[in-house]
């Protein structure tokens, strides 16, 4: 595992620790001097128009979204860095499965034709979470020293993809699924040991 990947793992571990400390503060009604409310601004014109229950639910789901956002971005970066170092700057056209490239091409075109600001200049940012797994499995030789077991990688990615659904589509996670998300994140980091 490269030093850059180790630094990313450290950052993700730090984020998970911060979230756990947030939960301790909340559960025990403590203030540990870690207040980050100055970074949390709501849109005063629109936010108050939503019901209190929806706002409370959103605040609970925000931590799961934030963790998943960081995880997914780090996976995209790992894929790009590993494939570029192994196959050069033109890796996208040579090692990404054709069905993934075709889907990305459609996603890019749809976004360009919509008239909105494009999300990225990197093709990898137009892949689905499941397609990230496809890219890694199609290039397992490149990733075999990053992830310690292909079957475990497939299982963990599948579990993460299932857990991603409610987070990405604004549905609350059941209590059991919150536990499952934390366990699956531990599984993810274990894959990279």
PDB file of N, CA, C and O in Angstrom, residues 120-173:
ATOM      1  N   UNK A 120     -17.508  17.077 -13.148  1.00  0.00           N
ATOM      2  CA  UNK A 120     -16.088  16.735 -13.126  1.00  0.00           C
ATOM      3  C   UNK A 120     -15.564  16.599 -14.550  1.00  0.00           C
ATOM      4  O   UNK A 120     -16.327  16.406 -15.489  1.00  0.00           O
ATOM      5  N   UNK A 121     -14.263  16.656 -14.665  1.00  0.00           N
ATOM      6  CA  UNK A 121     -13.620  16.367 -15.949  1.00  0.00           C
ATOM      7  C   UNK A 121     -13.069  14.954 -15.969  1.00  0.00           C
ATOM      8  O   UNK A 121     -12.537  14.516 -16.984  1.00  0.00           O
ATOM      9  N   UNK A 122     -13.199  14.227 -14.839  1.00  0.00           N
ATOM     10  CA  UNK A 122     -12.711  12.851 -14.750  1.00  0.00           C
ATOM     11  C   UNK A 122     -13.844  11.872 -15.045  1.00  0.00           C
ATOM     12  O   UNK A 122     -14.913  11.960 -14.435  1.00  0.00           O
ATOM     13  N   UNK A 123     -13.603  10.949 -15.936  1.00  0.00           N
ATOM     14  CA  UNK A 123     -14.620   9.940 -16.261  1.00  0.00           C
ATOM     15  C   UNK A 123     -15.023   9.135 -15.033  1.00  0.00           C
ATOM     16  O   UNK A 123     -16.187   8.787 -14.862  1.00  0.00           O
ATOM     17  N   UNK A 124     -14.071   8.851 -14.158  1.00  0.00           N
ATOM     18  CA  UNK A 124     -14.329   8.024 -12.977  1.00  0.00           C
ATOM     19  C   UNK A 124     -15.450   8.614 -12.121  1.00  0.00           C
ATOM     20  O   UNK A 124     -16.180   7.887 -11.452  1.00  0.00           O
ATOM     21  N   UNK A 125     -15.619   9.926 -12.153  1.00  0.00           N
ATOM     22  CA  UNK A 125     -16.643  10.576 -11.341  1.00  0.00           C
ATOM     23  C   UNK A 125     -18.053  10.398 -11.901  1.00  0.00           C
ATOM     24  O   UNK A 125     -19.028  10.801 -11.270  1.00  0.00           O
ATOM     25  N   UNK A 126     -18.151   9.787 -13.061  1.00  0.00           N
ATOM     26  CA  UNK A 126     -19.461   9.505 -13.667  1.00  0.00           C
ATOM     27  C   UNK A 126     -19.839   8.032 -13.538  1.00  0.00           C
ATOM     28  O   UNK A 126     -20.878   7.616 -14.034  1.00  0.00           O
ATOM     29  N   UNK A 127     -18.997   7.249 -12.882  1.00  0.00           N
ATOM     30  CA  UNK A 127     -19.325   5.839 -12.681  1.00  0.00           C
ATOM     31  C   UNK A 127     -20.264   5.701 -11.497  1.00  0.00           C
ATOM     32  O   UNK A 127     -20.276   6.537 -10.594  1.00  0.00           O
ATOM     33  N   UNK A 128     -21.030   4.617 -11.501  1.00  0.00           N
ATOM     34  CA  UNK A 128     -21.822   4.290 -10.320  1.00  0.00           C
ATOM     35  C   UNK A 128     -20.894   3.618  -9.310  1.00  0.00           C
ATOM     36  O   UNK A 128     -19.775   3.207  -9.650  1.00  0.00           O
ATOM     37  N   UNK A 129     -21.373   3.478  -8.094  1.00  0.00           N
ATOM     38  CA  UNK A 129     -20.573   2.805  -7.074  1.00  0.00           C
ATOM     39  C   UNK A 129     -20.294   1.358  -7.486  1.00  0.00           C
ATOM     40  O   UNK A 129     -19.180   0.866  -7.339  1.00  0.00           O
ATOM     41  N   UNK A 130     -21.312   0.705  -8.026  1.00  0.00           N
ATOM     42  CA  UNK A 130     -21.133  -0.673  -8.486  1.00  0.00           C
ATOM     43  C   UNK A 130     -20.100  -0.789  -9.594  1.00  0.00           C
ATOM     44  O   UNK A 130     -19.345  -1.768  -9.650  1.00  0.00           O
ATOM     45  N   UNK A 131     -20.057   0.204 -10.479  1.00  0.00           N
ATOM     46  CA  UNK A 131     -19.083   0.182 -11.564  1.00  0.00           C
ATOM     47  C   UNK A 131     -17.654   0.332 -11.055  1.00  0.00           C
ATOM     48  O   UNK A 131     -16.718  -0.197 -11.659  1.00  0.00           O
ATOM     49  N   UNK A 132     -17.475   1.022  -9.927  1.00  0.00           N
ATOM     50  CA  UNK A 132     -16.135   1.109  -9.340  1.00  0.00           C
ATOM     51  C   UNK A 132     -15.624  -0.289  -9.001  1.00  0.00           C
ATOM     52  O   UNK A 132     -14.468  -0.629  -9.255  1.00  0.00           O
ATOM     53  N   UNK A 133     -16.518  -1.096  -8.433  1.00  0.00           N
ATOM     54  CA  UNK A 133     -16.151  -2.480  -8.124  1.00  0.00           C
ATOM     55  C   UNK A 133     -15.820  -3.272  -9.370  1.00  0.00           C
ATOM     56  O   UNK A 133     -14.880  -4.080  -9.384  1.00  0.00           O
ATOM     57  N   UNK A 134     -16.593  -3.056 -10.441  1.00  0.00           N
ATOM     58  CA  UNK A 134     -16.327  -3.743 -11.719  1.00  0.00           C
ATOM     59  C   UNK A 134     -14.931  -3.403 -12.234  1.00  0.00           C
ATOM     60  O   UNK A 134     -14.208  -4.277 -12.732  1.00  0.00           O
ATOM     61  N   UNK A 135     -14.564  -2.137 -12.140  1.00  0.00           N
ATOM     62  CA  UNK A 135     -13.254  -1.701 -12.631  1.00  0.00           C
ATOM     63  C   UNK A 135     -12.143  -2.395 -11.838  1.00  0.00           C
ATOM     64  O   UNK A 135     -11.170  -2.897 -12.422  1.00  0.00           O
ATOM     65  N   UNK A 136     -12.286  -2.445 -10.536  1.00  0.00           N
ATOM     66  CA  UNK A 136     -11.259  -3.090  -9.707  1.00  0.00           C
ATOM     67  C   UNK A 136     -11.173  -4.573 -10.037  1.00  0.00           C
ATOM     68  O   UNK A 136     -10.080  -5.114 -10.240  1.00  0.00           O
ATOM     69  N   UNK A 137     -12.317  -5.256 -10.113  1.00  0.00           N
ATOM     70  CA  UNK A 137     -12.295  -6.702 -10.388  1.00  0.00           C
ATOM     71  C   UNK A 137     -11.719  -7.003 -11.771  1.00  0.00           C
ATOM     72  O   UNK A 137     -11.014  -7.995 -11.949  1.00  0.00           O
ATOM     73  N   UNK A 138     -11.990  -6.129 -12.742  1.00  0.00           N
ATOM     74  CA  UNK A 138     -11.453  -6.332 -14.091  1.00  0.00           C
ATOM     75  C   UNK A 138      -9.935  -6.135 -14.124  1.00  0.00           C
ATOM     76  O   UNK A 138      -9.269  -6.584 -15.052  1.00  0.00           O
ATOM     77  N   UNK A 139      -9.406  -5.471 -13.109  1.00  0.00           N
ATOM     78  CA  UNK A 139      -7.974  -5.179 -13.043  1.00  0.00           C
ATOM     79  C   UNK A 139      -7.383  -5.696 -11.729  1.00  0.00           C
ATOM     80  O   UNK A 139      -6.536  -5.039 -11.118  1.00  0.00           O
ATOM     81  N   UNK A 140      -7.834  -6.864 -11.306  1.00  0.00           N
ATOM     82  CA  UNK A 140      -7.448  -7.360  -9.993  1.00  0.00           C
ATOM     83  C   UNK A 140      -5.935  -7.440  -9.811  1.00  0.00           C
ATOM     84  O   UNK A 140      -5.421  -7.179  -8.720  1.00  0.00           O
ATOM     85  N   UNK A 141      -5.189  -7.776 -10.855  1.00  0.00           N
ATOM     86  CA  UNK A 141      -3.725  -7.850 -10.753  1.00  0.00           C
ATOM     87  C   UNK A 141      -3.162  -6.540 -10.201  1.00  0.00           C
ATOM     88  O   UNK A 141      -2.254  -6.548  -9.385  1.00  0.00           O
ATOM     89  N   UNK A 142      -3.711  -5.423 -10.666  1.00  0.00           N
ATOM     90  CA  UNK A 142      -3.237  -4.112 -10.228  1.00  0.00           C
ATOM     91  C   UNK A 142      -3.589  -3.846  -8.771  1.00  0.00           C
ATOM     92  O   UNK A 142      -2.851  -3.169  -8.065  1.00  0.00           O
ATOM     93  N   UNK A 143      -4.715  -4.373  -8.310  1.00  0.00           N
ATOM     94  CA  UNK A 143      -5.215  -4.060  -6.971  1.00  0.00           C
ATOM     95  C   UNK A 143      -4.951  -5.144  -5.939  1.00  0.00           C
ATOM     96  O   UNK A 143      -5.298  -4.972  -4.764  1.00  0.00           O
ATOM     97  N   UNK A 144      -4.342  -6.248  -6.343  1.00  0.00           N
ATOM     98  CA  UNK A 144      -4.166  -7.362  -5.413  1.00  0.00           C
ATOM     99  C   UNK A 144      -3.253  -7.019  -4.238  1.00  0.00           C
ATOM    100  O   UNK A 144      -3.317  -7.658  -3.192  1.00  0.00           O
ATOM    101  N   UNK A 145      -2.413  -5.990  -4.379  1.00  0.00           N
ATOM    102  CA  UNK A 145      -1.586  -5.581  -3.239  1.00  0.00           C
ATOM    103  C   UNK A 145      -2.229  -4.436  -2.452  1.00  0.00           C
ATOM    104  O   UNK A 145      -1.714  -4.025  -1.422  1.00  0.00           O
ATOM    105  N   UNK A 146      -3.379  -3.941  -2.920  1.00  0.00           N
ATOM    106  CA  UNK A 146      -4.120  -2.905  -2.207  1.00  0.00           C
ATOM    107  C   UNK A 146      -5.214  -3.539  -1.358  1.00  0.00           C
ATOM    108  O   UNK A 146      -5.419  -3.164  -0.205  1.00  0.00           O
ATOM    109  N   UNK A 147      -5.926  -4.490  -1.940  1.00  0.00           N
ATOM    110  CA  UNK A 147      -7.011  -5.201  -1.257  1.00  0.00           C
ATOM    111  C   UNK A 147      -6.582  -6.656  -1.111  1.00  0.00           C
ATOM    112  O   UNK A 147      -6.151  -7.272  -2.071  1.00  0.00           O
ATOM    113  N   UNK A 148      -6.732  -7.200   0.089  1.00  0.00           N
ATOM    114  CA  UNK A 148      -6.110  -8.489   0.364  1.00  0.00           C
ATOM    115  C   UNK A 148      -6.875  -9.720  -0.112  1.00  0.00           C
ATOM    116  O   UNK A 148      -6.344 -10.817  -0.048  1.00  0.00           O
ATOM    117  N   UNK A 149      -8.116  -9.577  -0.624  1.00  0.00           N
ATOM    118  CA  UNK A 149      -8.865 -10.749  -1.059  1.00  0.00           C
ATOM    119  C   UNK A 149      -9.970 -10.319  -2.020  1.00  0.00           C
ATOM    120  O   UNK A 149     -10.811  -9.487  -1.660  1.00  0.00           O
ATOM    121  N   UNK A 150      -9.976 -10.896  -3.215  1.00  0.00           N
ATOM    122  CA  UNK A 150     -10.940 -10.476  -4.241  1.00  0.00           C
ATOM    123  C   UNK A 150     -12.380 -10.811  -3.853  1.00  0.00           C
ATOM    124  O   UNK A 150     -13.284 -10.004  -4.047  1.00  0.00           O
ATOM    125  N   UNK A 151     -12.612 -11.996  -3.310  1.00  0.00           N
ATOM    126  CA  UNK A 151     -13.975 -12.364  -2.914  1.00  0.00           C
ATOM    127  C   UNK A 151     -14.470 -11.471  -1.783  1.00  0.00           C
ATOM    128  O   UNK A 151     -15.627 -11.032  -1.781  1.00  0.00           O
ATOM    129  N   UNK A 152     -13.606 -11.192  -0.832  1.00  0.00           N
ATOM    130  CA  UNK A 152     -13.981 -10.302   0.267  1.00  0.00           C
ATOM    131  C   UNK A 152     -14.249  -8.895  -0.264  1.00  0.00           C
ATOM    132  O   UNK A 152     -15.204  -8.233   0.161  1.00  0.00           O
ATOM    133  N   UNK A 153     -13.411  -8.444  -1.198  1.00  0.00           N
ATOM    134  CA  UNK A 153     -13.621  -7.123  -1.808  1.00  0.00           C
ATOM    135  C   UNK A 153     -15.004  -7.058  -2.455  1.00  0.00           C
ATOM    136  O   UNK A 153     -15.760  -6.107  -2.243  1.00  0.00           O
ATOM    137  N   UNK A 154     -15.365  -8.076  -3.217  1.00  0.00           N
ATOM    138  CA  UNK A 154     -16.662  -8.115  -3.901  1.00  0.00           C
ATOM    139  C   UNK A 154     -17.802  -8.089  -2.896  1.00  0.00           C
ATOM    140  O   UNK A 154     -18.779  -7.355  -3.066  1.00  0.00           O
ATOM    141  N   UNK A 155     -17.669  -8.856  -1.831  1.00  0.00           N
ATOM    142  CA  UNK A 155     -18.718  -8.910  -0.804  1.00  0.00           C
ATOM    143  C   UNK A 155     -18.872  -7.566  -0.099  1.00  0.00           C
ATOM    144  O   UNK A 155     -19.980  -7.063   0.072  1.00  0.00           O
ATOM    145  N   UNK A 156     -17.758  -6.962   0.305  1.00  0.00           N
ATOM    146  CA  UNK A 156     -17.812  -5.681   1.013  1.00  0.00           C
ATOM    147  C   UNK A 156     -18.363  -4.592   0.106  1.00  0.00           C
ATOM    148  O   UNK A 156     -19.206  -3.788   0.528  1.00  0.00           O
ATOM    149  N   UNK A 157     -17.925  -4.552  -1.144  1.00  0.00           N
ATOM    150  CA  UNK A 157     -18.452  -3.549  -2.081  1.00  0.00           C
ATOM    151  C   UNK A 157     -19.948  -3.746  -2.290  1.00  0.00           C
ATOM    152  O   UNK A 157     -20.709  -2.767  -2.371  1.00  0.00           O
ATOM    153  N   UNK A 158     -20.401  -4.994  -2.382  1.00  0.00           N
ATOM    154  CA  UNK A 158     -21.830  -5.259  -2.532  1.00  0.00           C
ATOM    155  C   UNK A 158     -22.609  -4.778  -1.321  1.00  0.00           C
ATOM    156  O   UNK A 158     -23.677  -4.153  -1.467  1.00  0.00           O
ATOM    157  N   UNK A 159     -22.090  -5.037  -0.119  1.00  0.00           N
ATOM    158  CA  UNK A 159     -22.754  -4.572   1.103  1.00  0.00           C
ATOM    159  C   UNK A 159     -22.787  -3.047   1.162  1.00  0.00           C
ATOM    160  O   UNK A 159     -23.805  -2.455   1.526  1.00  0.00           O
ATOM    161  N   UNK A 160     -21.667  -2.424   0.820  1.00  0.00           N
ATOM    162  CA  UNK A 160     -21.628  -0.955   0.814  1.00  0.00           C
ATOM    163  C   UNK A 160     -22.621  -0.386  -0.191  1.00  0.00           C
ATOM    164  O   UNK A 160     -23.289   0.614   0.086  1.00  0.00           O
ATOM    165  N   UNK A 161     -22.731  -1.017  -1.351  1.00  0.00           N
ATOM    166  CA  UNK A 161     -23.658  -0.528  -2.371  1.00  0.00           C
ATOM    167  C   UNK A 161     -25.102  -0.611  -1.869  1.00  0.00           C
ATOM    168  O   UNK A 161     -25.904   0.296  -2.105  1.00  0.00           O
ATOM    169  N   UNK A 162     -25.440  -1.693  -1.166  1.00  0.00           N
ATOM    170  CA  UNK A 162     -26.783  -1.814  -0.597  1.00  0.00           C
ATOM    171  C   UNK A 162     -27.039  -0.748   0.463  1.00  0.00           C
ATOM    172  O   UNK A 162     -28.121  -0.155   0.517  1.00  0.00           O
ATOM    173  N   UNK A 163     -26.047  -0.502   1.306  1.00  0.00           N
ATOM    174  CA  UNK A 163     -26.194   0.504   2.359  1.00  0.00           C
ATOM    175  C   UNK A 163     -26.227   1.916   1.789  1.00  0.00           C
ATOM    176  O   UNK A 163     -26.827   2.816   2.372  1.00  0.00           O
ATOM    177  N   UNK A 164     -25.594   2.100   0.649  1.00  0.00           N
ATOM    178  CA  UNK A 164     -25.551   3.411  -0.003  1.00  0.00           C
ATOM    179  C   UNK A 164     -26.938   3.854  -0.467  1.00  0.00           C
ATOM    180  O   UNK A 164     -27.250   5.033  -0.473  1.00  0.00           O
ATOM    181  N   UNK A 165     -27.779   2.895  -0.849  1.00  0.00           N
ATOM    182  CA  UNK A 165     -29.098   3.210  -1.391  1.00  0.00           C
ATOM    183  C   UNK A 165     -29.905   4.174  -0.538  1.00  0.00           C
ATOM    184  O   UNK A 165     -30.278   5.263  -0.995  1.00  0.00           O
ATOM    185  N   UNK A 166     -30.211   3.839   0.714  1.00  0.00           N
ATOM    186  CA  UNK A 166     -31.003   4.757   1.534  1.00  0.00           C
ATOM    187  C   UNK A 166     -30.299   6.090   1.779  1.00  0.00           C
ATOM    188  O   UNK A 166     -30.949   7.131   1.843  1.00  0.00           O
ATOM    189  N   UNK A 167     -28.977   6.047   1.902  1.00  0.00           N
ATOM    190  CA  UNK A 167     -28.225   7.283   2.151  1.00  0.00           C
ATOM    191  C   UNK A 167     -28.335   8.209   0.951  1.00  0.00           C
ATOM    192  O   UNK A 167     -28.613   9.400   1.078  1.00  0.00           O
ATOM    193  N   UNK A 168     -28.149   7.672  -0.235  1.00  0.00           N
ATOM    194  CA  UNK A 168     -28.176   8.482  -1.455  1.00  0.00           C
ATOM    195  C   UNK A 168     -29.581   8.907  -1.856  1.00  0.00           C
ATOM    196  O   UNK A 168     -29.745   9.903  -2.556  1.00  0.00           O
ATOM    197  N   UNK A 169     -30.590   8.164  -1.397  1.00  0.00           N
ATOM    198  CA  UNK A 169     -31.960   8.442  -1.842  1.00  0.00           C
ATOM    199  C   UNK A 169     -32.854   8.946  -0.724  1.00  0.00           C
ATOM    200  O   UNK A 169     -34.075   8.794  -0.765  1.00  0.00           O
ATOM    201  N   UNK A 170     -32.222   9.582   0.268  1.00  0.00           N
ATOM    202  CA  UNK A 170     -32.930  10.323   1.307  1.00  0.00           C
ATOM    203  C   UNK A 170     -33.952   9.498   2.079  1.00  0.00           C
ATOM    204  O   UNK A 170     -35.070   9.946   2.329  1.00  0.00           O
ATOM    205  N   UNK A 171     -33.550   8.304   2.469  1.00  0.00           N
ATOM    206  CA  UNK A 171     -34.368   7.477   3.344  1.00  0.00           C
ATOM    207  C   UNK A 171     -33.568   7.220   4.609  1.00  0.00           C
ATOM    208  O   UNK A 171     -32.357   7.017   4.547  1.00  0.00           O
ATOM    209  N   UNK A 172     -34.222   7.222   5.750  1.00  0.00           N
ATOM    210  CA  UNK A 172     -33.472   6.996   6.982  1.00  0.00           C
ATOM    211  C   UNK A 172     -32.945   5.565   7.055  1.00  0.00           C
ATOM    212  O   UNK A 172     -33.573   4.637   6.557  1.00  0.00           O
ATOM    213  N   UNK A 173     -31.784   5.413   7.652  1.00  0.00           N
ATOM    214  CA  UNK A 173     -31.218   4.089   7.891  1.00  0.00           C
ATOM    215  C   UNK A 173     -31.828   3.532   9.167  1.00  0.00           C
ATOM    216  O   UNK A 173     -31.864   4.214  10.190  1.00  0.00           O
TER     217      UNK A 173
END
